[in-house]
PDB file of C-alpha atoms in Angstrom:
ATOM      1  CA  MET A   1       4.008  20.776  -8.651  1.00 87.00           C
ATOM      2  CA  ARG A   2       3.668  17.526  -6.656  1.00 93.00           C
ATOM      3  CA  ILE A   3       0.956  17.312  -4.056  1.00 97.00           C
ATOM      4  CA  ILE A   4       0.115  14.406  -1.659  1.00 97.00           C
ATOM      5  CA  ARG A   5      -3.566  14.275  -0.787  1.00 96.00           C
ATOM      6  CA  GLY A   6      -6.400  11.965   0.046  1.00 95.00           C
ATOM      7  CA  ALA A   7      -7.750  10.117  -2.949  1.00 97.00           C
ATOM      8  CA  ALA A   8     -11.070  11.062  -4.478  1.00 97.00           C
ATOM      9  CA  PHE A   9     -13.593   9.137  -6.545  1.00 97.00           C
ATOM     10  CA  SER A  10     -12.434  11.132  -9.547  1.00 97.00           C
ATOM     11  CA  ASP A  11      -8.983   9.507  -9.161  1.00 98.00           C
ATOM     12  CA  ILE A  12     -10.228   5.909  -9.528  1.00 98.00           C
ATOM     13  CA  ASN A  13      -9.441   5.472 -13.253  1.00 97.00           C
ATOM     14  CA  GLN A  14      -5.963   6.951 -12.855  1.00 98.00           C
ATOM     15  CA  ILE A  15      -5.206   4.778  -9.832  1.00 98.00           C
ATOM     16  CA  LEU A  16      -6.408   1.665 -11.678  1.00 98.00           C
ATOM     17  CA  ALA A  17      -4.210   2.510 -14.668  1.00 97.00           C
ATOM     18  CA  LEU A  18      -1.210   3.093 -12.355  1.00 98.00           C
ATOM     19  CA  ILE A  19      -1.548  -0.101 -10.400  1.00 97.00           C
ATOM     20  CA  ASP A  20      -2.233  -2.129 -13.598  1.00 96.00           C
ATOM     21  CA  VAL A  21       1.407  -1.576 -14.596  1.00 95.00           C
ATOM     22  CA  PHE A  22       2.420  -3.535 -11.472  1.00 94.00           C
ATOM     23  CA  VAL A  23      -0.399  -6.056 -11.639  1.00 91.00           C
ATOM     24  CA  ARG A  24       0.822  -7.134 -15.079  1.00 92.00           C
ATOM     25  CA  GLN A  25       4.275  -7.687 -13.555  1.00 91.00           C
ATOM     26  CA  GLY A  26       2.820  -9.827 -10.736  1.00 83.00           C
ATOM     27  CA  LEU A  27       3.842  -7.268  -8.112  1.00 87.00           C
ATOM     28  CA  LEU A  28       0.369  -6.081  -7.009  1.00 86.00           C
ATOM     29  CA  LEU A  29      -3.054  -7.685  -6.749  1.00 84.00           C
ATOM     30  CA  SER A  30      -5.592  -6.362  -9.203  1.00 86.00           C
ATOM     31  CA  LYS A  31      -8.540  -4.254  -8.092  1.00 90.00           C
ATOM     32  CA  THR A  32     -11.820  -3.505  -9.770  1.00 94.00           C
ATOM     33  CA  SER A  33     -13.388  -0.049  -9.934  1.00 96.00           C
ATOM     34  CA  TYR A  34     -15.934  -1.212  -7.438  1.00 97.00           C
ATOM     35  CA  GLN A  35     -13.312  -2.449  -4.954  1.00 94.00           C
ATOM     36  CA  LEU A  36     -11.355   0.769  -5.310  1.00 96.00           C
ATOM     37  CA  SER A  37     -14.499   2.864  -4.793  1.00 97.00           C
ATOM     38  CA  GLN A  38     -15.148   0.960  -1.536  1.00 97.00           C
ATOM     39  CA  GLU A  39     -11.566   1.593  -0.373  1.00 96.00           C
ATOM     40  CA  ILE A  40     -10.986   5.078  -1.737  1.00 97.00           C
ATOM     41  CA  ASN A  41     -10.911   6.674   1.713  1.00 94.00           C
ATOM     42  CA  ASP A  42      -7.974   4.427   2.653  1.00 94.00           C
ATOM     43  CA  PHE A  43      -5.809   5.900  -0.191  1.00 96.00           C
ATOM     44  CA  LEU A  44      -3.395   8.738  -0.518  1.00 96.00           C
ATOM     45  CA  VAL A  45      -2.205   9.839  -3.956  1.00 98.00           C
ATOM     46  CA  CYS A  46       0.645  11.935  -5.206  1.00 98.00           C
ATOM     47  CA  GLU A  47      -0.286  14.076  -8.171  1.00 97.00           C
ATOM     48  CA  ASP A  48       1.961  16.027 -10.504  1.00 96.00           C
ATOM     49  CA  ASP A  49       0.282  18.555 -12.763  1.00 93.00           C
ATOM     50  CA  ASP A  50      -3.167  17.070 -12.037  1.00 93.00           C
ATOM     51  CA  LYS A  51      -2.006  13.512 -12.933  1.00 97.00           C
ATOM     52  CA  VAL A  52      -1.888  10.732 -10.307  1.00 98.00           C
ATOM     53  CA  ILE A  53       1.693   9.466 -10.306  1.00 98.00           C
ATOM     54  CA  ALA A  54       1.687   7.400  -7.136  1.00 98.00           C
ATOM     55  CA  CYS A  55      -0.679   5.892  -4.579  1.00 98.00           C
ATOM     56  CA  VAL A  56      -0.744   3.987  -1.290  1.00 98.00           C
ATOM     57  CA  ALA A  57      -3.434   2.672   1.068  1.00 96.00           C
ATOM     58  CA  LEU A  58      -3.731   1.862   4.756  1.00 94.00           C
ATOM     59  CA  LYS A  59      -6.168  -0.950   5.711  1.00 90.00           C
ATOM     60  CA  LYS A  60      -7.081  -1.509   9.303  1.00 88.00           C
ATOM     61  CA  PHE A  61      -7.198  -5.181  10.295  1.00 82.00           C
ATOM     62  CA  SER A  62      -7.842  -4.929  14.029  1.00 83.00           C
ATOM     63  CA  GLU A  63      -7.953  -2.356  16.796  1.00 84.00           C
ATOM     64  CA  SER A  64      -4.167  -2.026  16.757  1.00 87.00           C
ATOM     65  CA  LEU A  65      -3.035  -3.502  13.409  1.00 89.00           C
ATOM     66  CA  ALA A  66      -3.050  -1.995   9.947  1.00 91.00           C
ATOM     67  CA  GLU A  67      -1.460  -2.821   6.576  1.00 91.00           C
ATOM     68  CA  ILE A  68       0.190  -0.607   4.031  1.00 95.00           C
ATOM     69  CA  ARG A  69      -0.980  -1.801   0.670  1.00 93.00           C
ATOM     70  CA  THR A  70      -1.151  -0.932  -3.014  1.00 95.00           C
ATOM     71  CA  LEU A  71       1.987   1.217  -2.951  1.00 97.00           C
ATOM     72  CA  ALA A  72       2.679   2.132  -6.594  1.00 97.00           C
ATOM     73  CA  VAL A  73       4.814   4.877  -8.138  1.00 98.00           C
ATOM     74  CA  ASN A  74       4.804   5.544 -11.847  1.00 98.00           C
ATOM     75  CA  PRO A  75       8.084   4.136 -13.206  1.00 96.00           C
ATOM     76  CA  ASP A  76       8.953   7.579 -14.648  1.00 96.00           C
ATOM     77  CA  PHE A  77       8.912   9.018 -11.132  1.00 97.00           C
ATOM     78  CA  GLN A  78      10.646   6.232  -9.193  1.00 96.00           C
ATOM     79  CA  GLY A  79      13.800   7.034  -7.227  1.00 94.00           C
ATOM     80  CA  LEU A  80      12.635  10.540  -6.327  1.00 96.00           C
ATOM     81  CA  GLY A  81      11.419   9.773  -2.754  1.00 96.00           C
ATOM     82  CA  ILE A  82       7.767   9.849  -3.668  1.00 98.00           C
ATOM     83  CA  GLY A  83       7.064   6.333  -2.296  1.00 97.00           C
ATOM     84  CA  ARG A  84       8.875   7.169   0.943  1.00 97.00           C
ATOM     85  CA  ASP A  85       6.980  10.456   1.267  1.00 97.00           C
ATOM     86  CA  LEU A  86       3.648   8.661   0.660  1.00 97.00           C
ATOM     87  CA  VAL A  87       4.321   6.000   3.293  1.00 96.00           C
ATOM     88  CA  LEU A  88       5.528   8.470   5.904  1.00 95.00           C
ATOM     89  CA  ASN A  89       2.581  10.777   5.212  1.00 93.00           C
ATOM     90  CA  LEU A  90       0.178   7.856   5.477  1.00 90.00           C
ATOM     91  CA  ILE A  91       1.591   6.870   8.852  1.00 87.00           C
ATOM     92  CA  LYS A  92       1.678  10.443  10.133  1.00 87.00           C
ATOM     93  CA  THR A  93      -1.844  11.381   9.047  1.00 78.00           C
ATOM     94  CA  SER A  94      -3.587   8.126  10.002  1.00 74.00           C
ATOM     95  CA  PRO A  95      -6.764   9.244  11.763  1.00 65.00           C
ATOM     96  CA  ASP A  96      -6.699   6.241  14.066  1.00 67.00           C
ATOM     97  CA  SER A  97      -4.321   6.648  17.006  1.00 72.00           C
ATOM     98  CA  SER A  98      -5.137   3.174  18.277  1.00 82.00           C
ATOM     99  CA  ILE A  99      -2.998   1.593  15.568  1.00 88.00           C
ATOM    100  CA  LYS A 100       0.185   0.311  17.217  1.00 90.00           C
ATOM    101  CA  ASN A 101       1.638  -1.835  14.418  1.00 92.00           C
ATOM    102  CA  ILE A 102       1.677  -1.439  10.673  1.00 94.00           C
ATOM    103  CA  PHE A 103       2.698  -4.312   8.426  1.00 93.00           C
ATOM    104  CA  VAL A 104       3.424  -4.755   4.754  1.00 94.00           C
ATOM    105  CA  LEU A 105       3.908  -7.676   2.382  1.00 90.00           C
ATOM    106  CA  THR A 106       6.478  -6.572  -0.132  1.00 92.00           C
ATOM    107  CA  TYR A 107       9.183  -7.392  -2.612  1.00 89.00           C
ATOM    108  CA  GLU A 108      11.004  -4.198  -1.639  1.00 92.00           C
ATOM    109  CA  GLU A 109      12.600  -5.195   1.723  1.00 94.00           C
ATOM    110  CA  MET A 110      15.337  -2.543   1.663  1.00 96.00           C
ATOM    111  CA  PHE A 111      12.851   0.241   0.936  1.00 96.00           C
ATOM    112  CA  PHE A 112      10.740  -0.559   3.995  1.00 97.00           C
ATOM    113  CA  ALA A 113      13.776  -1.366   6.186  1.00 97.00           C
ATOM    114  CA  LYS A 114      14.994   2.158   5.628  1.00 97.00           C
ATOM    115  CA  LEU A 115      11.665   3.328   7.056  1.00 96.00           C
ATOM    116  CA  GLY A 116      12.087   1.261  10.200  1.00 96.00           C
ATOM    117  CA  PHE A 117      10.152  -1.844   9.247  1.00 97.00           C
ATOM    118  CA  LEU A 118      11.487  -5.197  10.519  1.00 97.00           C
ATOM    119  CA  LYS A 119      11.174  -8.558   8.781  1.00 96.00           C
ATOM    120  CA  ILE A 120       8.704 -10.986  10.425  1.00 94.00           C
ATOM    121  CA  ASP A 121       7.175 -14.426   9.728  1.00 88.00           C
ATOM    122  CA  ARG A 122       4.192 -13.991   7.392  1.00 81.00           C
ATOM    123  CA  ASN A 123       2.328 -16.595   9.463  1.00 79.00           C
ATOM    124  CA  SER A 124       2.351 -14.161  12.397  1.00 82.00           C
ATOM    125  CA  LEU A 125      -0.272 -12.163  10.514  1.00 78.00           C
ATOM    126  CA  PRO A 126      -3.358 -14.395  10.669  1.00 63.00           C
ATOM    127  CA  GLU A 127      -5.695 -11.416   9.977  1.00 60.00           C
ATOM    128  CA  LYS A 128      -4.060 -10.876   6.614  1.00 56.00           C
ATOM    129  CA  ILE A 129      -3.774 -14.554   5.734  1.00 55.00           C
ATOM    130  CA  TRP A 130      -7.418 -15.309   6.340  1.00 53.00           C
ATOM    131  CA  THR A 131      -8.921 -12.205   4.837  1.00 57.00           C
ATOM    132  CA  ASP A 132      -6.777 -11.560   1.708  1.00 59.00           C
ATOM    133  CA  CYS A 133      -4.094 -14.163   1.167  1.00 53.00           C
ATOM    134  CA  VAL A 134      -6.507 -17.011   0.844  1.00 52.00           C
ATOM    135  CA  TYR A 135      -7.743 -15.477  -2.434  1.00 56.00           C
ATOM    136  CA  CYS A 136      -4.260 -14.950  -3.870  1.00 57.00           C
ATOM    137  CA  SER A 137      -2.962 -17.301  -6.537  1.00 57.00           C
ATOM    138  CA  LYS A 138       0.419 -17.375  -4.708  1.00 60.00           C
ATOM    139  CA  HIS A 139      -1.119 -18.246  -1.309  1.00 54.00           C
ATOM    140  CA  ASP A 140       0.615 -21.592  -0.917  1.00 61.00           C
ATOM    141  CA  ASP A 141       3.836 -20.353  -2.425  1.00 62.00           C
ATOM    142  CA  CYS A 142       3.991 -16.753  -1.261  1.00 66.00           C
ATOM    143  CA  ASP A 143       7.245 -14.989  -2.162  1.00 73.00           C
ATOM    144  CA  GLU A 144       6.498 -11.659  -0.533  1.00 82.00           C
ATOM    145  CA  ILE A 145       8.420 -10.499   2.526  1.00 89.00           C
ATOM    146  CA  ALA A 146       6.401  -9.691   5.638  1.00 91.00           C
ATOM    147  CA  MET A 147       7.581  -6.645   7.622  1.00 94.00           C
ATOM    148  CA  ILE A 148       6.213  -4.665  10.540  1.00 95.00           C
ATOM    149  CA  LEU A 149       6.663  -1.237  12.054  1.00 95.00           C
ATOM    150  CA  SER A 150       5.802  -0.664  15.734  1.00 92.00           C
ATOM    151  CA  LEU A 151       4.584   2.863  16.356  1.00 87.00           C
TER     152      LEU A 151
END
């Protein structure tokens, strides 16, 4: 049975193994156990028979702006609506009602467009660029698509 729930410290190794599949493909930034432990409250996971099969996180950047990040679905479970359910659940259950806009940097433009996200100029997100993107190896040649959802 599949369950979407808040991530726990006991999920860290499974989340790291899941995202590593996409890190090796250059689709996600890597995380350490320490980084993940600091961000664990930002994550939702989907588990199937006690195994984490998908994850997503929401990071707040300012009073009204947040980012969906680290969305990963085990390849064996892709195409079943799990990613969509995680993103919608994350938006719906966000404890911070002051968030007015949620953005994402992605390679999956159509996936997020179906959820109501609109394409924007990446440079319109200075909070992201100066806090995370400056450390990315692709910073000067970013090929991700910036999208935003107004709530």
